[in-house]
mmCIF file of C-alpha atoms in Angstrom:
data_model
loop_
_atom_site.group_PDB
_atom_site.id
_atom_site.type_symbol
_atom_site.label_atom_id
_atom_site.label_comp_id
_atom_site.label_asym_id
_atom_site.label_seq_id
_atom_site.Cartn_x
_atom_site.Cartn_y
_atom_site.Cartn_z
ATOM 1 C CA UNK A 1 48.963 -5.506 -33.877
ATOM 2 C CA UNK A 2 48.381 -7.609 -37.177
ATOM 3 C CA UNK A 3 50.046 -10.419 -38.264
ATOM 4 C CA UNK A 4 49.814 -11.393 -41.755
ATOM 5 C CA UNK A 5 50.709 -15.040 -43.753
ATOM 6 C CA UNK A 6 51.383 -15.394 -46.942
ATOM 7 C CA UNK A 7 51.066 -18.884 -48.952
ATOM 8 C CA UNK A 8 50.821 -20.039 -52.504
ATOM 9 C CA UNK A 9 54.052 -19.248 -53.888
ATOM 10 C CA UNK A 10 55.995 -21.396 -56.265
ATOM 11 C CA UNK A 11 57.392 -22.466 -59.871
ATOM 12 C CA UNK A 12 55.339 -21.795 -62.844
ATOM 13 C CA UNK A 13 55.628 -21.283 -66.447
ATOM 14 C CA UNK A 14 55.059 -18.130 -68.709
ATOM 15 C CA UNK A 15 51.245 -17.725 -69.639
ATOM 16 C CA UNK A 16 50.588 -19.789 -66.466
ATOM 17 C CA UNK A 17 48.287 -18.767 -63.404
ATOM 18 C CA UNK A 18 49.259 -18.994 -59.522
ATOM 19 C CA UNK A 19 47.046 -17.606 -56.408
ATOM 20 C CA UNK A 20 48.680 -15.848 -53.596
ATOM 21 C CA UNK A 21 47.155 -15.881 -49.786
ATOM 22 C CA UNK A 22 47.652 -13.487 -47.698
ATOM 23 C CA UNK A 23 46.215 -14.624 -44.176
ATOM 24 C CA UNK A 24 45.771 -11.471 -41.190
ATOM 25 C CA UNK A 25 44.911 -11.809 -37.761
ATOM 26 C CA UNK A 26 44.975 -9.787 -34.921
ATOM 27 C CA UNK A 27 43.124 -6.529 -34.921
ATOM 28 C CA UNK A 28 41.807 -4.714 -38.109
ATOM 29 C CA UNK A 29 38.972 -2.593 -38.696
ATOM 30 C CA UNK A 30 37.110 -2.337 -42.361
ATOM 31 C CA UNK A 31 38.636 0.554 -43.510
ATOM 32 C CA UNK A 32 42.459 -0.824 -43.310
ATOM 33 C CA UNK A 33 44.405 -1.333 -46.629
ATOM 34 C CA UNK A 34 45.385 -4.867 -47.458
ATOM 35 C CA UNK A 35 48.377 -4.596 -50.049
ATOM 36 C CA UNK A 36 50.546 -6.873 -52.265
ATOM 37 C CA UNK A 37 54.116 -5.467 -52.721
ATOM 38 C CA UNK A 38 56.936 -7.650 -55.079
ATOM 39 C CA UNK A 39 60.616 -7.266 -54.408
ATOM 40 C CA UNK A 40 62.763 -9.194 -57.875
ATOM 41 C CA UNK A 41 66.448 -9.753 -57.320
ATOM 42 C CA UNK A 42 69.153 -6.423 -58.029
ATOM 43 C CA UNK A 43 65.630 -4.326 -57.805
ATOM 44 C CA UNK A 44 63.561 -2.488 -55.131
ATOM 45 C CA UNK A 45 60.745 -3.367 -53.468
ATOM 46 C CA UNK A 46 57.579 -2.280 -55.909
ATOM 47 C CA UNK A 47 53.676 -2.154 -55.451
ATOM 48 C CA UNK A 48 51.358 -4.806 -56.776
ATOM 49 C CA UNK A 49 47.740 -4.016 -55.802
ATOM 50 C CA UNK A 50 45.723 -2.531 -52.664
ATOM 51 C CA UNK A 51 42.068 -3.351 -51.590
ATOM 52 C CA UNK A 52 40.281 -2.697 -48.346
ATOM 53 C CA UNK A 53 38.273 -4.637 -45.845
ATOM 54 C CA UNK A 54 35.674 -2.528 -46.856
ATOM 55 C CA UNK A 55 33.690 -1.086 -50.129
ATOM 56 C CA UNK A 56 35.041 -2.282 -53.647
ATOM 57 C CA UNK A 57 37.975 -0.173 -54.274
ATOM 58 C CA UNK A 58 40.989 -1.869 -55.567
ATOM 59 C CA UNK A 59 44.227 -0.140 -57.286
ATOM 60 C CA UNK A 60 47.013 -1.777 -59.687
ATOM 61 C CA UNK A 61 50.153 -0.996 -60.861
ATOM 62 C CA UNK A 62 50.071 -0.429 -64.350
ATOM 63 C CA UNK A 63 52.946 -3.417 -65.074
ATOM 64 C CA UNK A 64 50.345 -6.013 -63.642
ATOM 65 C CA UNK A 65 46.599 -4.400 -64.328
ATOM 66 C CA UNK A 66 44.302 -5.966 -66.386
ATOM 67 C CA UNK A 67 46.532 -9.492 -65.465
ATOM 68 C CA UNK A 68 46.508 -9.626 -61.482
ATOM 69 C CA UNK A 69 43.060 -9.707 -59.661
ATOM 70 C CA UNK A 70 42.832 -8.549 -55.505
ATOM 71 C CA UNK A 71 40.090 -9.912 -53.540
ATOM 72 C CA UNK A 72 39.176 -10.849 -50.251
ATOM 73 C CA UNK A 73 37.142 -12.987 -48.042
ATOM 74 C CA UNK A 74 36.026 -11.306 -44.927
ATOM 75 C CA UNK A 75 34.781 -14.506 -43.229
ATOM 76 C CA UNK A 76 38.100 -15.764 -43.132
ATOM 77 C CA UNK A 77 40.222 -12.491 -42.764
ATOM 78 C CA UNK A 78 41.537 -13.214 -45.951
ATOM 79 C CA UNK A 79 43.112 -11.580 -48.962
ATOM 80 C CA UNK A 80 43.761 -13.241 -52.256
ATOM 81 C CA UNK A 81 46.003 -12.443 -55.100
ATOM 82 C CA UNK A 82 45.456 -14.071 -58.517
ATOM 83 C CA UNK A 83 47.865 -13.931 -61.285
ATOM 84 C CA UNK A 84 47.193 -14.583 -64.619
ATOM 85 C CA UNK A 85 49.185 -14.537 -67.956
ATOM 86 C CA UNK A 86 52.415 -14.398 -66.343
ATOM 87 C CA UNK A 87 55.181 -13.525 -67.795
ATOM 88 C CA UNK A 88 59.259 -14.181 -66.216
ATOM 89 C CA UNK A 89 59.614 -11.010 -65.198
ATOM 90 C CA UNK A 90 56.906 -11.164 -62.250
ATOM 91 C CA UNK A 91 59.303 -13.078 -60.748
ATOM 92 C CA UNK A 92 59.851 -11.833 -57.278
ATOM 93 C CA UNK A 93 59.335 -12.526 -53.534
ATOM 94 C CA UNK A 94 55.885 -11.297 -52.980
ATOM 95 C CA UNK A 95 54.907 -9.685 -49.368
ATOM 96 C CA UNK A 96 51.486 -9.382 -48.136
ATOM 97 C CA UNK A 97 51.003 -5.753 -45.946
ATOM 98 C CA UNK A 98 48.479 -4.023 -44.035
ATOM 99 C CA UNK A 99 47.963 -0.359 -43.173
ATOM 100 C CA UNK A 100 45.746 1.227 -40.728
ATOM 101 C CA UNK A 101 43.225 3.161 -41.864
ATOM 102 C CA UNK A 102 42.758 5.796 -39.282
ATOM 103 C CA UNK A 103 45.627 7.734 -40.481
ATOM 104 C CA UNK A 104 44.928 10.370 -43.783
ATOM 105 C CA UNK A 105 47.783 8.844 -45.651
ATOM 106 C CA UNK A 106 48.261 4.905 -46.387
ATOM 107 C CA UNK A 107 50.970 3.619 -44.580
ATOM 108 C CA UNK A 108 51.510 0.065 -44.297
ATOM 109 C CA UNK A 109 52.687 -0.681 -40.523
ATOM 110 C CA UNK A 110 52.686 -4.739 -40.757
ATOM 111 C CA UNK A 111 54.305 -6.880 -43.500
ATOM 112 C CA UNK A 112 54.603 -10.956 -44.265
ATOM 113 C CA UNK A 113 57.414 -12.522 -44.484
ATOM 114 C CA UNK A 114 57.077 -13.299 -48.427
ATOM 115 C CA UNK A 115 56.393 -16.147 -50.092
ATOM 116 C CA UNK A 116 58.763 -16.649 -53.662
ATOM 117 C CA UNK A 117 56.724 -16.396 -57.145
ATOM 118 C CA UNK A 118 59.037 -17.876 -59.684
ATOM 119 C CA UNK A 119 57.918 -17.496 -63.712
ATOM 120 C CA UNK A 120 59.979 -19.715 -66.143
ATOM 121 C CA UNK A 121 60.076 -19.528 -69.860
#
């Protein structure tokens, strides 16, 4: 089993910058998926980036790409997720997830328990 930690969460204003943590332990393997998801209040539950122990791939939703970076630090079985230019609608609880990556199809088995991301204007 994993169990992940997320940190770094708090108040902010537009155009400002904020860096999540996302801290796993337990057992994972280099080709898991690491991924940020953001739930906002009245909406579901959305994707925010992916990356992998592993290689360099990353993947963004289009809302945050070009403004959210995903990286991680192996040494400390760490995944980071900075956020830049933001704007009040990232507003959300954000959840930190993992998905093993024997299986063909992602499919993230272990989640945080969120830490809030709150964007004033």
């Amino acid at each position: 089993q994993v169990q992940l930690v997320e940190s770094g969460g708090g108040l902010v204003q537009a155009g400002g910058s904020l860096r999540l943590s996302c801290a796993a332990s337990g057992r994972t393997n280099s080709n898991d998926a690491m991924g940020w998801f953001r739930q906002a209040p009245g909406k579901e539950r959305e994707f925010v980036a992916r990356i992998r122990w592993s290689g360099s791939s990353t993947n963004y939703a289009d809302s945050v790409k070009g403004r959210f970076t995903i990286s991680r630090d192996n040494a400390k079985n760490t995944v980071y997720l900075e956020m830049n230019s933001l704007k009040p609608e990232d507003t959300a609880v954000y959840y930190c997830a993992a998905a093993p990556g024997y299986r063909p199809i992602i499919r993230y088995d272990y989640w945080g328990q969120g830490t809030q991301v709150t964007v004033s204007s």
